[in-house]
Coordinates of C-alpha atoms in Angstrom, one line a residue:
M1 CA 32.6 -9.9 22.6
T2 CA 32.2 -14.1 24.6
K3 CA 31.9 -16.7 22.3
Q4 CA 29.5 -19.0 23.4
S5 CA 29.2 -23.0 22.0
C6 CA 25.2 -23.3 22.9
T7 CA 22.4 -22.3 21.1
S8 CA 19.6 -19.4 21.4
Q9 CA 17.5 -20.6 24.2
A10 CA 13.7 -19.3 23.0
V11 CA 11.6 -17.7 25.5
N12 CA 7.9 -16.5 24.0
F13 CA 7.3 -13.0 25.2
S14 CA 4.1 -11.2 25.9
E15 CA 3.8 -7.4 25.7
A16 CA 3.3 -7.1 29.3
D17 CA 6.6 -8.2 29.3
V18 CA 8.7 -6.5 28.3
V19 CA 9.3 -2.6 28.6
R20 CA 8.6 -0.3 25.9
D21 CA 10.4 3.2 25.3
I22 CA 9.4 6.1 23.4
S23 CA 11.7 8.2 23.0
Y24 CA 15.0 10.5 21.2
V25 CA 19.4 10.1 20.7
T26 CA 20.3 13.2 19.9
T27 CA 23.7 13.4 17.2
K28 CA 27.0 14.7 17.9
D29 CA 25.9 18.0 15.5
G30 CA 22.1 18.0 17.7
T31 CA 19.8 16.0 15.5
R32 CA 16.8 14.0 17.1
I33 CA 16.8 10.4 16.3
A34 CA 13.0 9.6 16.9
Y35 CA 13.5 5.9 18.2
I36 CA 11.1 3.3 20.0
C37 CA 12.8 0.0 22.0
Y38 CA 10.8 -3.3 23.1
R39 CA 13.7 -5.3 25.9
P40 CA 13.0 -7.7 28.9
K41 CA 12.1 -6.0 32.1
S42 CA 15.9 -7.1 34.0
G43 CA 19.3 -7.9 32.5
R44 CA 21.5 -6.5 29.7
Y45 CA 21.0 -7.9 26.1
P46 CA 22.5 -7.5 22.6
T47 CA 20.1 -5.7 20.8
V48 CA 18.7 -6.3 16.4
F49 CA 18.0 -2.6 15.5
E50 CA 16.2 -1.9 12.4
Y51 CA 16.9 2.2 10.7
T52 CA 14.6 3.5 7.9
G53 CA 12.3 5.9 6.5
Y54 CA 9.6 4.9 7.4
Q55 CA 7.5 3.9 10.2
A56 CA 10.7 1.8 12.6
S57 CA 10.1 4.4 14.9
A58 CA 6.9 3.4 15.1
T59 CA 7.0 -0.6 15.1
R60 CA 4.7 -2.6 17.0
F61 CA 5.3 -5.3 19.7
E62 CA 4.1 -8.3 17.5
V63 CA 7.3 -6.9 14.5
A64 CA 9.7 -7.0 17.7
K65 CA 8.4 -10.3 19.4
P66 CA 11.0 -13.0 17.2
F67 CA 13.5 -11.2 18.2
L68 CA 12.6 -10.6 22.2
D69 CA 12.0 -14.1 22.0
A70 CA 15.3 -15.4 20.0
G71 CA 17.0 -12.7 23.9
Y72 CA 17.1 -9.8 21.2
A73 CA 16.3 -6.4 22.5
F74 CA 14.9 -4.7 19.9
L75 CA 15.0 -1.0 18.6
G76 CA 13.6 0.6 15.4
A77 CA 14.7 4.5 14.6
N78 CA 13.5 6.7 11.5
A79 CA 16.5 7.6 10.0
T80 CA 16.8 11.7 9.4
G81 CA 14.5 13.9 8.6
T82 CA 11.5 11.3 8.5
G83 CA 9.3 10.5 10.5
C84 CA 9.4 11.9 14.2
S85 CA 13.5 12.7 13.7
T86 CA 14.4 16.2 13.1
G87 CA 16.7 17.2 10.6
A88 CA 16.3 18.0 7.1
M89 CA 17.8 16.2 4.1
D90 CA 18.5 17.5 1.0
Q91 CA 16.7 13.9 -0.7
W92 CA 16.7 10.6 0.7
F93 CA 19.2 7.8 0.7
S94 CA 22.3 9.8 1.4
Q95 CA 25.2 9.6 3.7
I96 CA 23.8 11.3 6.6
E97 CA 21.8 8.1 6.9
G98 CA 24.8 6.1 7.6
V99 CA 26.5 9.1 10.4
H100 CA 23.6 8.8 12.5
G101 CA 23.0 5.9 12.6
A102 CA 26.4 4.8 13.8
E103 CA 26.0 7.0 16.4
V104 CA 22.9 5.6 17.2
V105 CA 24.5 2.1 17.6
E106 CA 27.2 3.3 19.7
W107 CA 24.5 4.9 21.7
I108 CA 22.8 1.9 23.0
A109 CA 25.7 0.9 23.2
E110 CA 26.0 2.1 26.1
Q111 CA 22.9 1.6 27.6
P112 CA 22.4 -0.1 30.9
W113 CA 20.3 -2.7 28.8
S114 CA 22.3 -3.3 26.7
D115 CA 25.8 -6.1 27.2
G116 CA 27.6 -4.2 23.9
N117 CA 26.3 -6.1 21.0
V118 CA 24.1 -4.4 18.2
G119 CA 22.9 -6.5 15.0
M120 CA 21.4 -4.5 11.9
V121 CA 18.3 -6.7 10.2
G122 CA 15.8 -4.3 7.3
Y123 CA 14.2 -5.1 4.1
S124 CA 14.5 -2.4 1.0
Y125 CA 15.3 1.2 2.5
G126 CA 15.9 -0.6 5.6
G127 CA 19.0 -3.2 3.9
N128 CA 20.5 0.7 1.6
T129 CA 20.3 2.1 5.6
Q130 CA 22.5 -0.8 7.2
M131 CA 24.9 -0.7 3.5
W132 CA 25.0 3.3 5.4
V133 CA 26.2 2.7 9.2
A134 CA 28.6 0.3 8.5
A135 CA 30.0 1.4 5.8
E136 CA 30.9 3.9 8.8
R137 CA 32.3 1.1 10.9
P138 CA 30.9 1.8 14.8
P139 CA 32.6 0.3 16.9
H140 CA 30.1 -1.8 18.1
L141 CA 28.1 -3.0 15.5
R142 CA 29.2 -6.6 15.5
A143 CA 27.0 -8.2 11.6
I144 CA 24.2 -7.3 9.8
V145 CA 21.5 -8.4 7.4
P146 CA 20.7 -6.2 4.5
S147 CA 17.6 -7.7 2.8
G148 CA 16.0 -5.8 -0.7
I149 CA 18.7 -4.1 -2.0
G150 CA 19.3 -1.6 -4.2
D151 CA 21.4 0.9 -6.6
N152 CA 18.2 3.1 -6.8
Y153 CA 18.2 3.9 -10.6
D154 CA 18.7 -0.1 -12.1
C155 CA 16.9 -1.7 -9.0
W156 CA 14.0 0.7 -8.9
A157 CA 13.1 3.7 -10.2
Y158 CA 14.4 3.4 -14.1
L159 CA 14.7 -0.4 -14.3
G160 CA 16.3 -1.0 -17.4
G161 CA 16.1 2.7 -18.4
M162 CA 12.8 2.6 -18.2
L163 CA 10.8 5.4 -15.2
Q164 CA 8.9 3.4 -12.8
L165 CA 5.5 5.0 -11.9
S166 CA 5.4 3.0 -9.0
S167 CA 9.0 4.9 -8.6
L168 CA 7.3 8.2 -8.5
Q169 CA 3.7 6.8 -6.3
W170 CA 6.3 5.9 -3.7
A171 CA 8.0 9.4 -3.8
F172 CA 4.6 10.9 -3.1
D173 CA 3.1 8.7 0.0
N174 CA 6.4 9.3 1.5
E175 CA 7.5 12.4 1.7
S176 CA 3.6 12.2 3.2
E177 CA 1.5 9.3 4.7
I178 CA 3.4 7.1 4.8
Q179 CA 5.9 8.8 7.4
G180 CA 2.8 10.8 9.4
S181 CA 1.2 7.7 10.0
G182 CA 3.8 6.5 12.3
A183 CA 4.9 9.6 14.0
Q184 CA 0.3 9.8 15.2
W185 CA 1.1 6.3 16.0
R186 CA 4.0 7.6 18.7
I187 CA 1.9 11.1 19.0
S188 CA -0.9 9.0 20.2
Q189 CA 0.7 6.9 22.2
G190 CA 2.2 10.3 24.5
D191 CA 5.5 11.4 22.5
T192 CA 4.8 15.3 22.9
E193 CA 8.4 16.4 21.5
C194 CA 6.5 14.9 17.9
A195 CA 3.6 17.3 18.3
I196 CA 5.6 19.8 19.1
Y197 CA 8.3 19.3 16.2
R198 CA 5.7 18.5 13.5
S199 CA 3.4 21.5 14.9
S200 CA 6.6 24.3 14.2
D201 CA 8.7 26.0 11.3
R202 CA 11.4 23.4 12.0
F203 CA 9.7 20.8 10.0
V204 CA 10.2 22.0 6.7
D205 CA 9.7 20.8 3.6
R206 CA 12.6 18.5 1.7
Y207 CA 13.1 21.0 -2.2
P208 CA 13.2 20.1 -4.8
L209 CA 10.6 17.2 -4.3
F210 CA 12.1 13.5 -4.4
S211 CA 10.5 13.1 -7.6
D212 CA 11.8 15.9 -8.8
L213 CA 15.0 14.3 -8.9
I214 CA 13.6 11.9 -10.0
R215 CA 12.8 12.5 -13.4
Q216 CA 15.6 15.4 -13.6
H217 CA 18.0 12.7 -13.6
P218 CA 17.1 10.1 -16.4
S219 CA 20.5 8.8 -17.2
K220 CA 22.7 7.0 -14.1
D221 CA 25.2 10.3 -13.3
E222 CA 26.9 11.6 -10.1
W223 CA 23.5 12.6 -8.7
W224 CA 22.1 8.8 -8.8
D225 CA 26.1 6.9 -7.4
S226 CA 25.6 9.7 -3.9
I227 CA 22.3 7.8 -3.3
N228 CA 23.6 4.3 -3.6
P229 CA 25.0 2.3 -1.1
C230 CA 25.6 -0.3 -3.1
R231 CA 29.3 0.7 -5.3
P232 CA 32.6 0.0 -3.8
E233 CA 33.1 3.3 -2.4
V234 CA 30.5 2.8 0.5
A235 CA 29.4 -1.1 0.8
G236 CA 33.9 -1.9 0.1
K237 CA 34.3 0.2 3.5
I238 CA 31.9 -2.4 5.3
T239 CA 34.1 -5.5 7.3
V240 CA 31.9 -6.8 9.8
P241 CA 29.8 -10.1 9.2
T242 CA 27.4 -10.0 6.7
M243 CA 24.5 -11.9 4.9
I244 CA 22.4 -10.7 2.2
V245 CA 19.2 -12.0 1.3
V246 CA 16.9 -11.9 -2.2
A247 CA 14.2 -12.9 -3.3
F248 CA 13.9 -13.6 -7.0
Q249 CA 11.1 -11.9 -8.1
D250 CA 11.5 -9.1 -5.6
E251 CA 8.5 -7.3 -7.2
W252 CA 10.6 -3.7 -7.1
G253 CA 13.4 -4.9 -9.6
L254 CA 16.0 -5.5 -7.4
A255 CA 17.3 -9.2 -7.4
K256 CA 20.2 -8.7 -9.0
E257 CA 21.8 -6.5 -7.1
G258 CA 22.5 -8.5 -4.2
P259 CA 24.4 -11.2 -5.8
R260 CA 25.8 -8.1 -7.2
T261 CA 27.1 -6.4 -4.0
F262 CA 28.3 -10.1 -2.5
K263 CA 30.0 -10.4 -5.7
R264 CA 32.1 -7.8 -6.4
Y265 CA 31.8 -4.8 -3.8
M266 CA 33.0 -6.4 -0.4
P267 CA 36.0 -7.4 -0.8
D268 CA 37.3 -7.4 3.2
V269 CA 34.3 -9.2 4.3
K270 CA 35.2 -12.5 5.7
N271 CA 32.6 -13.7 7.3
K272 CA 29.9 -12.7 4.7
K273 CA 26.7 -14.9 3.3
L274 CA 24.0 -14.8 0.2
L275 CA 20.4 -16.2 0.7
L276 CA 18.7 -16.9 -2.0
L277 CA 14.5 -18.1 -2.3
N278 CA 12.2 -17.7 -5.0
G279 CA 9.6 -15.0 -3.5
A280 CA 8.7 -11.2 -3.3
H281 CA 9.9 -8.5 -2.4
A282 CA 8.8 -9.2 1.8
S283 CA 9.3 -12.6 1.4
A284 CA 13.3 -11.8 2.7
S285 CA 12.1 -9.8 5.6
A286 CA 12.9 -10.5 9.0
H287 CA 9.4 -10.0 9.3
K288 CA 7.2 -10.0 6.8
G289 CA 8.5 -13.1 5.4
Y290 CA 9.1 -16.7 5.4
T291 CA 9.9 -19.2 8.2
E292 CA 12.7 -20.1 6.8
V293 CA 14.6 -16.5 6.4
V294 CA 13.1 -15.1 9.6
A295 CA 15.2 -18.5 11.2
E296 CA 18.6 -17.5 8.7
H297 CA 18.5 -14.0 10.7
V298 CA 18.1 -15.6 13.9
R299 CA 20.7 -17.9 13.3
F300 CA 23.5 -15.3 11.5
L301 CA 22.7 -12.6 14.4
D302 CA 23.0 -15.7 17.2
R303 CA 26.3 -16.3 15.8
W304 CA 27.8 -13.2 15.0
V305 CA 26.0 -10.9 17.3
K306 CA 26.0 -13.5 20.3
G307 CA 28.6 -15.4 20.0
I308 CA 27.2 -18.3 19.7
E309 CA 29.3 -21.7 17.6
N310 CA 25.7 -22.5 16.2
G311 CA 28.3 -23.6 12.6
I312 CA 26.9 -20.8 10.3
D313 CA 30.7 -20.0 9.2
D314 CA 31.7 -23.3 8.7
E315 CA 28.9 -23.5 5.8
P316 CA 29.5 -22.4 2.2
P317 CA 28.3 -18.9 1.9
V318 CA 25.7 -18.9 -1.0
K319 CA 22.5 -21.2 0.2
V320 CA 19.7 -21.4 -2.2
L321 CA 15.8 -22.1 -0.8
W322 CA 14.5 -23.6 -3.7
E323 CA 10.5 -24.0 -4.0
I324 CA 9.4 -21.9 -0.9
R325 CA 5.3 -22.5 -0.9
E326 CA 3.1 -20.3 0.7
P327 CA -0.1 -22.8 1.9
E328 CA -3.5 -20.3 2.0
G329 CA -0.6 -17.7 1.0
D330 CA 0.6 -17.3 4.5
P331 CA 4.0 -16.7 4.1
K332 CA 4.5 -18.2 8.1
K333 CA 2.9 -21.4 7.5
S334 CA 5.6 -21.3 4.3
V335 CA 7.5 -24.9 3.1
F336 CA 10.7 -25.4 1.8
G337 CA 11.2 -27.6 -1.2
W338 CA 14.4 -28.0 -0.4
T339 CA 18.5 -26.1 0.0
T340 CA 21.4 -26.1 -1.5
T341 CA 24.6 -24.4 -0.9
H342 CA 27.6 -23.7 -3.2
A343 CA 31.1 -22.1 -2.4
T344 CA 30.3 -18.6 -4.2
W345 CA 28.3 -17.2 -6.7
P346 CA 27.5 -17.6 -9.5
E347 CA 28.0 -21.0 -9.2
P348 CA 31.1 -22.3 -11.4
S349 CA 29.9 -25.8 -12.7
V350 CA 26.6 -24.0 -14.1
E351 CA 27.1 -24.0 -18.5
R352 CA 25.6 -21.4 -20.1
R353 CA 23.8 -23.1 -23.1
P354 CA 22.6 -20.9 -25.7
F355 CA 18.9 -21.1 -27.4
Y356 CA 18.1 -19.5 -30.8
L357 CA 15.0 -17.6 -31.2
T358 CA 13.7 -18.8 -34.6
V359 CA 11.2 -17.3 -37.4
E360 CA 9.3 -20.9 -36.2
A361 CA 8.6 -19.4 -33.0
T362 CA 10.5 -21.8 -31.1
L363 CA 13.6 -21.9 -28.9
S364 CA 16.2 -23.5 -30.6
P365 CA 19.9 -25.7 -29.6
N366 CA 20.6 -25.1 -32.9
Q367 CA 21.6 -22.1 -34.5
P368 CA 19.9 -20.4 -37.4
K369 CA 21.2 -20.6 -41.1
S370 CA 21.1 -18.0 -43.4
N371 CA 17.6 -16.9 -44.9
P372 CA 16.8 -14.7 -47.9
D373 CA 14.8 -12.5 -46.3
E374 CA 16.9 -12.2 -42.8
G375 CA 14.3 -14.5 -40.8
S376 CA 13.1 -12.3 -39.0
R377 CA 9.0 -12.1 -36.9
A378 CA 7.5 -8.8 -36.9
Y379 CA 5.5 -7.5 -33.6
L380 CA 3.0 -3.8 -33.4
Y381 CA 4.9 -1.8 -31.1
P382 CA 4.5 -0.7 -28.5
V383 CA 0.5 -2.1 -28.1
G384 CA 1.4 -5.9 -26.4
T385 CA 2.3 -6.2 -22.9
E386 CA 1.6 -9.1 -20.6
Q387 CA 0.6 -8.7 -16.9
F388 CA 1.8 -9.7 -14.1
D389 CA -0.4 -9.3 -10.9
N390 CA -0.7 -11.0 -7.2
D391 CA -2.9 -7.7 -6.2
K392 CA -5.7 -9.2 -4.9
K393 CA -7.7 -5.2 -5.7
S394 CA -6.5 -4.9 -8.9
K395 CA -9.0 -5.0 -11.4
V396 CA -8.1 -6.0 -14.9
A397 CA -9.6 -8.7 -16.4
P398 CA -8.8 -11.3 -17.4
S399 CA -9.2 -13.1 -20.8
P400 CA -11.0 -16.4 -21.7
G401 CA -9.6 -19.2 -20.9
T402 CA -7.2 -17.9 -18.3
H403 CA -7.5 -19.4 -14.6
S404 CA -6.9 -17.8 -10.8
T405 CA -6.8 -19.4 -7.2
N406 CA -6.9 -17.8 -3.6
G407 CA -8.1 -14.0 -5.1
T408 CA -4.6 -14.2 -7.5
L409 CA -4.5 -12.8 -10.8
P410 CA -2.4 -14.7 -13.6
L411 CA -1.0 -14.2 -16.0
N412 CA -2.1 -11.9 -18.0
Y413 CA -2.7 -9.6 -21.2
S414 CA -2.6 -5.5 -19.7
F415 CA -5.5 -5.7 -22.6
Q416 CA -8.3 -6.0 -21.9
S417 CA -10.6 -9.3 -23.1
T418 CA -11.9 -7.6 -25.8
K419 CA -8.5 -6.6 -27.2
G420 CA -7.0 -9.7 -27.2
A421 CA -6.5 -10.3 -31.1
L422 CA -4.3 -6.5 -31.4
A423 CA -2.2 -7.6 -27.7
R424 CA -1.2 -10.2 -29.3
M425 CA -0.5 -9.1 -32.8
G426 CA 2.2 -6.6 -30.0
L427 CA 4.4 -10.4 -28.5
L428 CA 6.2 -12.5 -29.8
N429 CA 6.6 -16.0 -28.1
Y430 CA 9.3 -18.3 -28.6
R431 CA 8.7 -22.3 -27.3
L432 CA 11.2 -24.5 -26.4
A433 CA 9.8 -28.1 -27.2
P434 CA 9.1 -30.4 -23.6
V435 CA 12.2 -31.2 -21.9
A436 CA 13.9 -35.0 -21.8
S437 CA 14.3 -35.2 -18.6
D438 CA 14.2 -32.6 -15.6
M439 CA 16.4 -29.1 -16.6
T440 CA 17.0 -27.0 -13.7
L441 CA 18.0 -23.5 -14.0
L442 CA 20.6 -21.4 -11.2
G443 CA 20.9 -17.8 -12.0
N444 CA 20.3 -15.3 -14.8
P445 CA 19.7 -15.4 -18.3
E446 CA 21.5 -13.4 -20.8
V447 CA 19.0 -12.1 -23.8
R448 CA 21.1 -11.4 -27.0
L449 CA 18.1 -9.7 -29.8
Y450 CA 18.6 -8.0 -33.0
L451 CA 16.2 -5.4 -33.3
S452 CA 15.2 -2.9 -35.7
I453 CA 11.9 -0.3 -35.7
D454 CA 10.6 0.7 -38.1
Q455 CA 9.6 4.5 -37.1
G456 CA 10.4 6.7 -34.6
D457 CA 14.1 6.4 -32.5
D458 CA 13.4 3.6 -29.7
A459 CA 11.5 1.1 -28.2
D460 CA 11.5 -0.8 -24.7
L461 CA 11.5 -3.6 -24.4
E462 CA 9.8 -5.9 -21.6
L463 CA 10.3 -10.0 -21.8
T464 CA 8.9 -13.3 -19.9
L465 CA 10.0 -15.9 -19.3
K466 CA 7.4 -18.9 -18.0
D467 CA 7.2 -22.2 -17.7
V468 CA 4.7 -24.4 -19.7
D469 CA 3.7 -27.7 -18.2
P470 CA 1.8 -30.0 -20.0
D471 CA -1.6 -29.8 -18.8
G472 CA -0.7 -26.1 -20.3
N473 CA -0.6 -24.3 -17.1
V474 CA 2.4 -21.5 -17.7
L475 CA 4.1 -20.1 -14.0
F476 CA 6.0 -17.0 -14.5
L477 CA 9.4 -17.1 -13.9
Q478 CA 10.9 -13.7 -14.1
S479 CA 11.0 -10.6 -16.2
G480 CA 13.2 -8.3 -18.0
L481 CA 13.5 -4.6 -19.4
Q482 CA 15.9 -2.8 -21.7
R483 CA 15.5 0.4 -23.3
A484 CA 16.9 0.2 -26.3
S485 CA 18.7 3.3 -26.0
F486 CA 20.3 2.5 -23.4
R487 CA 21.9 -0.7 -24.6
E488 CA 25.9 0.3 -23.8
I489 CA 27.5 -2.2 -22.2
D490 CA 29.4 -1.6 -19.1
E491 CA 32.0 -4.4 -19.7
A492 CA 33.6 -3.5 -16.3
L493 CA 31.1 -5.0 -14.6
T494 CA 29.7 -7.4 -17.2
N495 CA 30.4 -10.8 -16.8
A496 CA 29.1 -14.2 -17.4
E497 CA 26.2 -14.2 -15.0
E498 CA 24.9 -10.6 -16.0
V499 CA 24.8 -7.9 -18.3
V500 CA 25.1 -4.8 -16.6
P501 CA 24.5 -1.7 -19.4
A502 CA 26.6 1.2 -18.5
F503 CA 22.8 3.4 -18.7
R504 CA 24.8 6.9 -18.6
K505 CA 24.0 7.9 -22.5
S506 CA 21.3 7.5 -25.1
E507 CA 22.1 6.5 -28.2
K508 CA 19.1 7.4 -30.5
L509 CA 18.2 4.9 -33.7
E510 CA 17.8 4.9 -36.6
P511 CA 14.7 2.9 -38.2
G512 CA 15.3 0.4 -40.7
K513 CA 19.0 -1.2 -39.1
I514 CA 19.5 -3.2 -37.3
Y515 CA 20.7 -2.8 -33.6
E516 CA 21.9 -5.7 -31.1
I517 CA 20.6 -5.6 -27.3
R518 CA 22.1 -7.8 -24.7
M519 CA 20.4 -7.6 -21.5
S520 CA 20.1 -10.0 -18.1
L521 CA 17.1 -10.5 -16.5
L522 CA 15.1 -8.4 -13.6
G523 CA 16.9 -11.0 -11.3
P524 CA 18.5 -14.5 -11.1
I525 CA 15.7 -17.6 -11.1
A526 CA 16.1 -21.2 -9.1
H527 CA 14.4 -22.4 -11.3
V528 CA 13.7 -26.9 -12.2
V529 CA 11.7 -27.9 -15.9
R530 CA 10.2 -30.6 -14.6
K531 CA 10.3 -33.6 -17.4
G532 CA 7.8 -32.8 -20.1
H533 CA 7.9 -29.1 -19.3
C534 CA 8.4 -26.3 -21.9
L535 CA 10.3 -22.6 -21.6
E536 CA 8.5 -19.8 -23.4
L537 CA 10.0 -16.9 -23.7
T538 CA 7.5 -13.4 -24.7
I539 CA 8.7 -9.8 -26.2
G540 CA 7.1 -7.5 -25.9
A541 CA 7.1 -3.7 -24.2
P542 CA 5.8 -2.6 -21.6
G543 CA 2.8 -1.7 -19.7
I544 CA 1.3 1.6 -18.2
I545 CA -0.9 -0.2 -15.8
P546 CA 1.6 -1.4 -13.3
D547 CA 1.9 -4.7 -13.0
R548 CA 2.7 -5.9 -9.6
V549 CA 4.8 -2.7 -9.2
I550 CA 6.3 -2.0 -12.9
G551 CA 4.6 -0.3 -14.9
S552 CA 6.6 2.3 -17.2
L553 CA 5.1 4.5 -20.9
P554 CA 6.5 2.7 -23.7
V555 CA 9.1 5.0 -25.4
G556 CA 8.3 5.9 -29.3
V557 CA 6.4 6.1 -31.9
P558 CA 3.9 3.5 -33.0
S559 CA 6.2 1.4 -35.3
V560 CA 6.8 -2.5 -36.7
N561 CA 9.4 -3.6 -34.9
R562 CA 11.6 -6.9 -36.0
I563 CA 13.1 -9.6 -34.1
Y564 CA 16.1 -11.5 -36.2
S565 CA 17.0 -15.0 -36.5
S566 CA 19.2 -15.8 -39.0
K567 CA 22.7 -17.1 -39.0
E568 CA 24.3 -13.3 -39.1
Y569 CA 21.6 -11.4 -36.2
A570 CA 20.9 -14.6 -34.0
S571 CA 19.1 -14.0 -31.6
R572 CA 19.0 -15.9 -28.5
I573 CA 19.1 -16.7 -24.4
N574 CA 21.8 -18.3 -22.7
L575 CA 20.4 -20.6 -19.6
P576 CA 22.0 -21.0 -16.8
I577 CA 21.8 -25.1 -16.3
L578 CA 23.2 -27.2 -13.4
P579 CA 24.6 -30.0 -14.6
G580 CA 22.5 -33.4 -13.3
A581 CA 20.5 -31.0 -10.8
V582 CA 17.1 -32.5 -10.9
A583 CA 13.9 -31.9 -8.9
Q584 CA 13.6 -33.2 -4.6
A585 CA 10.2 -32.3 -3.8
Q586 CA 7.5 -32.5 -5.9
T587 CA 6.1 -29.8 -8.8
P588 CA 4.4 -26.8 -6.1
E589 CA 0.8 -26.6 -6.3
F590 CA -0.4 -23.5 -8.8
G591 CA -1.2 -20.6 -6.9
T592 CA 1.0 -21.5 -3.8
L593 CA 4.4 -19.5 -5.2
R594 CA 5.1 -16.0 -3.7
N595 CA 4.7 -13.6 -6.8
Q596 CA 4.9 -16.3 -9.2
P597 CA 1.3 -16.4 -11.4
Y598 CA 0.3 -18.7 -13.7
R599 CA -2.6 -19.1 -16.6
K600 CA -3.9 -22.3 -17.8
E601 CA -3.8 -21.7 -21.5
A602 CA -5.7 -23.8 -24.4
R603 CA -3.2 -23.6 -27.4
F604 CA 0.0 -22.5 -28.2
E605 CA -0.3 -18.8 -30.0
P606 CA 2.5 -17.4 -31.0
G607 CA 1.9 -13.7 -31.6
G608 CA 3.0 -11.4 -33.6
L609 CA 2.5 -10.2 -37.5
A610 CA 1.8 -11.9 -40.5
I611 CA 4.1 -10.3 -42.5
K612 CA 6.9 -11.2 -44.0

């Protein structure tokens, strides 16, 4: 690869200006990998490669266009056994995807229209496949930009150890409808090979169904390890420049895996970056994300795939985009508040200050004193959950006094408004006093709860952390999930930034006994609590009605659960505070932060049961 000391020259291609190929790559074992390629009509170009189990081989021109305009060819391919690609998988997310993907990389490099340099992009499934492919070390792969990566267990199917119903829906959809729609589009465009393959005996179903495998493995066992590329045995083999992109409010619960992988699992990657931003799962992607995120993708690829010396390798490895707003709900019109850069993650200057949960429903910097009744608050489990959603199609009705804009739902209890009193019995709210000056949070809070139950043998915890302004507007920041019986901690992975449960064994609870539950939230946050605002922490149970896509059946039986606040059992949240940092932009308008809904409250409701 020849180094260039200039910037990439962008053009403005129309579909008529490029060549489109719909065809196949034959791998060494005879598997036929379906692909679609867009490229300029003449010349040799570096290539951006996207590789997923969805519809990558049916990628539309609009998705490829940003990379074409930036001076790349674009190739999208379906992973082994998906869409029109042949071959059978024992399961999704397996190493064979990396083996075949690496062969596609080398095939691209041999084409007459290729200059031999390949970079990869993609989010979610397409983020994980990049990890598998890069671990195979194909010689012509120059860089990867994985977004929305996860370990598939705690960062997807079993958030906090709880089976997410949306993961089962995903499995059913992707073993039928989603792949099929991409295949049908290829067939409509003249792909006769796909039509013959999908109607033949060679098109076999995968058994057991992935939805069955998910349910058969409720703990994080060796099977989950085998389909996880975000571990040292896989990620540790990667050597090419890597930029991991993470959206804090990722609705699939993937926000904590990117920082974890960046920090711990890629020791041999000399040129690695971590890009952090507020937003949803797709906000971190190249073709569905914010304009700033797309620009960061291209800039990174320009440096390591084209060889343009644009200075990115001289910058600190961690960049945070703060308060990206979407006017009119359009990510392509996004505006970010400001950026910060950091030499490592987590930011070393962050102070992790404890705020204690009190019996008065406050968050206090002062440690509680001993109490004869042990200082506890009770709630009715599992009747209360706080629902948050950006889905315009959701049918859950807001409670009285709530408000939403731009079609998005506010933070809301999962019960209809007529059952609001019952829901409040199942929630405990704790509120911090208004801050005297800006308080900047950067990192993942740790929560330490002391919990007891009076019936059953287990309990699920769902937490929400929110910002409350002086007018009573409650803004969602982050959520957390933890099953109490999975309280064993993986001490080797746990550090100040993140508590990592082992999820290897379930240890049931005894009624009346007090247990320590340590947990982090579903991901880090970068947020400024402005002067005069409060923080509020809510403790409840998960709801079966998915909010965003998070939803599970609460474990256990109806119970009066308690959270303790005494000197001996000092429940608390450790907030990651960046000293001296203040907001560098105006407070975003409500309804402009992706996956951060809000509601309007007339007064603070402490929730819980009025019993000692």
